[in-house]
mmCIF file of C-alpha atoms in Angstrom:
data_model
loop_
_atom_site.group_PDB
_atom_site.id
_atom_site.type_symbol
_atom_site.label_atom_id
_atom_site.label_comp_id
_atom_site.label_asym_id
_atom_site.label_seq_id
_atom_site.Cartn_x
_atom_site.Cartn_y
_atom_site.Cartn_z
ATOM 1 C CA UNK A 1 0.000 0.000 0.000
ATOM 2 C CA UNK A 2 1.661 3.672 -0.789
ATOM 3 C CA UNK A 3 1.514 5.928 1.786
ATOM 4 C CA UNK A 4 0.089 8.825 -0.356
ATOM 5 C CA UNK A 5 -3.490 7.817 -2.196
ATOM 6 C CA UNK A 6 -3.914 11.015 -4.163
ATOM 7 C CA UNK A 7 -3.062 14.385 -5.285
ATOM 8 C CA UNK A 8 -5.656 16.827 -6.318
ATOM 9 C CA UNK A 9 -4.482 20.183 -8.319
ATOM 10 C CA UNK A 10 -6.586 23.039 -8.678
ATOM 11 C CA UNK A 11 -6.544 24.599 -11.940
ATOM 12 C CA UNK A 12 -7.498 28.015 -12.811
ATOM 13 C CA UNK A 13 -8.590 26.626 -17.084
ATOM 14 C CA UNK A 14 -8.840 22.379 -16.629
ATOM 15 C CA UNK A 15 -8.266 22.005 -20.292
ATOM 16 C CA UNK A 16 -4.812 23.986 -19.975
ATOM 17 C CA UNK A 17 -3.661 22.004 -17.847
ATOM 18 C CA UNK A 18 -4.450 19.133 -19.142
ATOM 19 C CA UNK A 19 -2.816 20.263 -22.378
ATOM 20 C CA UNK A 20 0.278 20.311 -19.812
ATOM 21 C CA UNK A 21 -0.172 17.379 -17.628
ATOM 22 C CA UNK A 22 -1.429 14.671 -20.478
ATOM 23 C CA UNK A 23 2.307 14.525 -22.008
ATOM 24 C CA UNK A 24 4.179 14.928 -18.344
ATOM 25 C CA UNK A 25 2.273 11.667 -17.069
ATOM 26 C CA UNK A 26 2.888 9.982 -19.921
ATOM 27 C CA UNK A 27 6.330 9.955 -19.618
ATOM 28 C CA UNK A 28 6.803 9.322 -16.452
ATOM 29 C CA UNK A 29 4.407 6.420 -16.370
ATOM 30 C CA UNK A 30 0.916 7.742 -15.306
ATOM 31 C CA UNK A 31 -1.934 6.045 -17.304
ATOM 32 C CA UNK A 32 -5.065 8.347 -18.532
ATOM 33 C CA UNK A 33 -7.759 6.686 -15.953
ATOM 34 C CA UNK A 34 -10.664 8.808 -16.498
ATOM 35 C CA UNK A 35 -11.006 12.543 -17.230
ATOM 36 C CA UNK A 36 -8.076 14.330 -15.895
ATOM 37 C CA UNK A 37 -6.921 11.373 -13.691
ATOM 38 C CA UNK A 38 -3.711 10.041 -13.875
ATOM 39 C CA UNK A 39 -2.678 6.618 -12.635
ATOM 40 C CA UNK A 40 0.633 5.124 -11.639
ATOM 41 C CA UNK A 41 0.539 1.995 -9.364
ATOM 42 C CA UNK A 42 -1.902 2.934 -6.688
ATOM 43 C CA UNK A 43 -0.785 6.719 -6.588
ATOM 44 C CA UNK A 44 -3.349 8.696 -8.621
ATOM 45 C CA UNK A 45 -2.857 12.634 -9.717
ATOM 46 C CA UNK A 46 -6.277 14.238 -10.246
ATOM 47 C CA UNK A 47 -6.866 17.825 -11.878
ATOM 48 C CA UNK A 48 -10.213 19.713 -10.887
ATOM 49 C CA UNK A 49 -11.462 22.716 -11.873
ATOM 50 C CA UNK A 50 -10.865 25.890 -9.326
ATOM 51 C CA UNK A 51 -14.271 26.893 -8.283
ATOM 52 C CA UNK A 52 -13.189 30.252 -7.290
ATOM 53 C CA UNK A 53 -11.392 33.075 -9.404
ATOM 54 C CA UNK A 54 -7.857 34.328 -8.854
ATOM 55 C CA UNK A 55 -5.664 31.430 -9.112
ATOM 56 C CA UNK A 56 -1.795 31.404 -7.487
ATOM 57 C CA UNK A 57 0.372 33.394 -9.412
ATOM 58 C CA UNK A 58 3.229 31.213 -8.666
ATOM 59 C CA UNK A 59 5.916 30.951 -8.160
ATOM 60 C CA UNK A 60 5.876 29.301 -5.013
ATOM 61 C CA UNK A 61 8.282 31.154 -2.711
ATOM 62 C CA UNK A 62 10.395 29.400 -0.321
ATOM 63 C CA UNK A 63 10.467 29.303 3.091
ATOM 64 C CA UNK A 64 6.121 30.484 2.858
ATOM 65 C CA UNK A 65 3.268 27.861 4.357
ATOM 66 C CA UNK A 66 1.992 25.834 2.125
ATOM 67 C CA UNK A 67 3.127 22.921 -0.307
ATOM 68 C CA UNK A 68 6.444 24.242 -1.945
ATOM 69 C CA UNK A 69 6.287 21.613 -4.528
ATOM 70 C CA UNK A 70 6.247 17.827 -5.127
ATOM 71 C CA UNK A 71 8.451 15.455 -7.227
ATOM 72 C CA UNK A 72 8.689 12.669 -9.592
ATOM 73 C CA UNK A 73 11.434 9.559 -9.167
ATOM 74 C CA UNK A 74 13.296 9.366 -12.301
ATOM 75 C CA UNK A 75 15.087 5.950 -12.604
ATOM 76 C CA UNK A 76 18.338 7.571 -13.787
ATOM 77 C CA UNK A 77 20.488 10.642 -14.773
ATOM 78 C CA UNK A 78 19.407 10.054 -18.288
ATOM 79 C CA UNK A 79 15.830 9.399 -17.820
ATOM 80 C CA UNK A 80 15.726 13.182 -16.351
ATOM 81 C CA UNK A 81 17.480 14.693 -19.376
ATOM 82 C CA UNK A 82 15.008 12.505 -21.752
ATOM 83 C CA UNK A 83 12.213 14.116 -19.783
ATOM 84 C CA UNK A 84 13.581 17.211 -19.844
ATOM 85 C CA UNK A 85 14.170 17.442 -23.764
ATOM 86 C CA UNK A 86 11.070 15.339 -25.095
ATOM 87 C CA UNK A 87 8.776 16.270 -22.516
ATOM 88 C CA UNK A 88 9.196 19.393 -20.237
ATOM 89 C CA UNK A 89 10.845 21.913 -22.813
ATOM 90 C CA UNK A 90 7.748 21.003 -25.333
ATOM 91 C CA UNK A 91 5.082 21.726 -22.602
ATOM 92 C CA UNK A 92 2.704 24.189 -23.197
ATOM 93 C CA UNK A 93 3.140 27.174 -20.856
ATOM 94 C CA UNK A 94 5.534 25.881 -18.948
ATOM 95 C CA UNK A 95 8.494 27.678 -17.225
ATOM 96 C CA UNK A 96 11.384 26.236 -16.162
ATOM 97 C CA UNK A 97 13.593 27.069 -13.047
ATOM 98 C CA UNK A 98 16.393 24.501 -13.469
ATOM 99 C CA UNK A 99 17.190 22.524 -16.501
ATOM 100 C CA UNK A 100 18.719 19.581 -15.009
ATOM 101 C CA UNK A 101 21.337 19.647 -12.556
ATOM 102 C CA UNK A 102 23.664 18.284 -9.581
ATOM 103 C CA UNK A 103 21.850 19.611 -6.383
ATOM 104 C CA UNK A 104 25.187 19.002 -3.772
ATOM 105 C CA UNK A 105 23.415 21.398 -1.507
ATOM 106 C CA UNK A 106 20.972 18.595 -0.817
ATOM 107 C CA UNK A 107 23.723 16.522 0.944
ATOM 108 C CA UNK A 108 22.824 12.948 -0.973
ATOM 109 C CA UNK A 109 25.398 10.941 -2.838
ATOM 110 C CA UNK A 110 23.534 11.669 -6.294
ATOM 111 C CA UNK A 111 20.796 14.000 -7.017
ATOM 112 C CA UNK A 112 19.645 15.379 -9.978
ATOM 113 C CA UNK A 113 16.865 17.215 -11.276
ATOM 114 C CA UNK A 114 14.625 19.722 -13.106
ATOM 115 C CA UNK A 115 12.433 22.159 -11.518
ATOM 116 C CA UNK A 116 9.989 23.858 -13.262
ATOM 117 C CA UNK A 117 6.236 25.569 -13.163
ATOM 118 C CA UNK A 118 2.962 24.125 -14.601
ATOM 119 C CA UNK A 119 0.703 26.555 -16.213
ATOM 120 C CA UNK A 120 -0.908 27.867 -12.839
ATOM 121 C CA UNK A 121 2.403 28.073 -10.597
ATOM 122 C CA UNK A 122 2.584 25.078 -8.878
ATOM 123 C CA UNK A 123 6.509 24.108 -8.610
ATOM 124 C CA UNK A 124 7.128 20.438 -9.966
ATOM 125 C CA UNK A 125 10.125 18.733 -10.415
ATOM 126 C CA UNK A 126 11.625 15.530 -11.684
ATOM 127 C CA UNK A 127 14.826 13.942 -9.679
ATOM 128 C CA UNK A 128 16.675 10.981 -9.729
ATOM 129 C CA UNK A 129 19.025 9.939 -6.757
ATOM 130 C CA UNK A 130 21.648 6.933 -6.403
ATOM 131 C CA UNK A 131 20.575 4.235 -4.154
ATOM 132 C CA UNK A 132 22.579 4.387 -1.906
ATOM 133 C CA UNK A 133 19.933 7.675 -0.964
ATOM 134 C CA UNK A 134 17.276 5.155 0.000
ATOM 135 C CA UNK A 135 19.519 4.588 3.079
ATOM 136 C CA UNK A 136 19.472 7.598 4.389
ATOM 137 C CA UNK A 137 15.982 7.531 5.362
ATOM 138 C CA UNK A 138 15.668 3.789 6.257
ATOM 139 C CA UNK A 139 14.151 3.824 9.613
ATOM 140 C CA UNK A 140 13.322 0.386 11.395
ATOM 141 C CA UNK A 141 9.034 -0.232 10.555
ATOM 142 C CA UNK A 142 6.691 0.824 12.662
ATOM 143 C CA UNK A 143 4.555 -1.638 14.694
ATOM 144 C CA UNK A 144 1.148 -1.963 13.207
ATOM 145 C CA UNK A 145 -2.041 0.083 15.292
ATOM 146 C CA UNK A 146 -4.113 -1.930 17.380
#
């Protein structure tokens, strides 16, 4: 079971961003479920329609409340510059922060990403990190609730 079910984004125009998201969840694996739901595994992505006017003017600044952003596993180095050059640079009103890069300042062996901006501001980003990452948050499982 994955810890996180769903993610719902608000969009200011629905069939913008789908124009945007259709291509991005593609590539990284998502399957069209139903009208603006995505589907990977048992993680689903849904877009929905902002019921109210005046929409985040991204971009998200740092160190504010809120969600800063979220992030896609890449399985390598490559995979995020394939994503990056067939995918991301080709999305419609997208705006990029970081083409892909080292990211030392996060203090993992590996990491490497792109950050960029969907259509309504909402900071996305697709990273790959060795494995030897995966151990640096290993923590020993929690006993199940009674």
């Amino acid at each position: 079971m994955n810890v996180i079910h769903h993610i719902e984004i608000y969009c200011s125009n629905l069939n913008r961003s789908a124009e945007f998201y259709m291509p991005l969840m593609k590539a990284l694996g998502f399957r069209n479920q139903a009208s603006h739901v995505y589907v990977k595994d048992e993680l689903l992505l849904i877009l929905v329609k902002a019921k109210t006017k005046g929409a985040w003017q991204g971009p998200v600044h740092t160190g504010m409340a809120g969600l800063h952003h979220f992030a896609f596993s890449a399985p390598s180095r490559e995979y995020v510059d394939k994503i990056y050059d067939k995918v991301i640079k080709k999305l419609p009103g997208v705006k990029i922060q970081d083409p892909p890069v080292d990211c030392p300042e996060y203090h993992y062996k590996e990491f490497y990403a792109t950050f960029f901006y969907d259509p309504d501001g909402t900071k996305l980003e697709v990273v790959y990190t060795s494995p030897e990452n995966s151990k640096r948050y290993r923590l020993k499982k929690a006993a199940p609730m009674k």
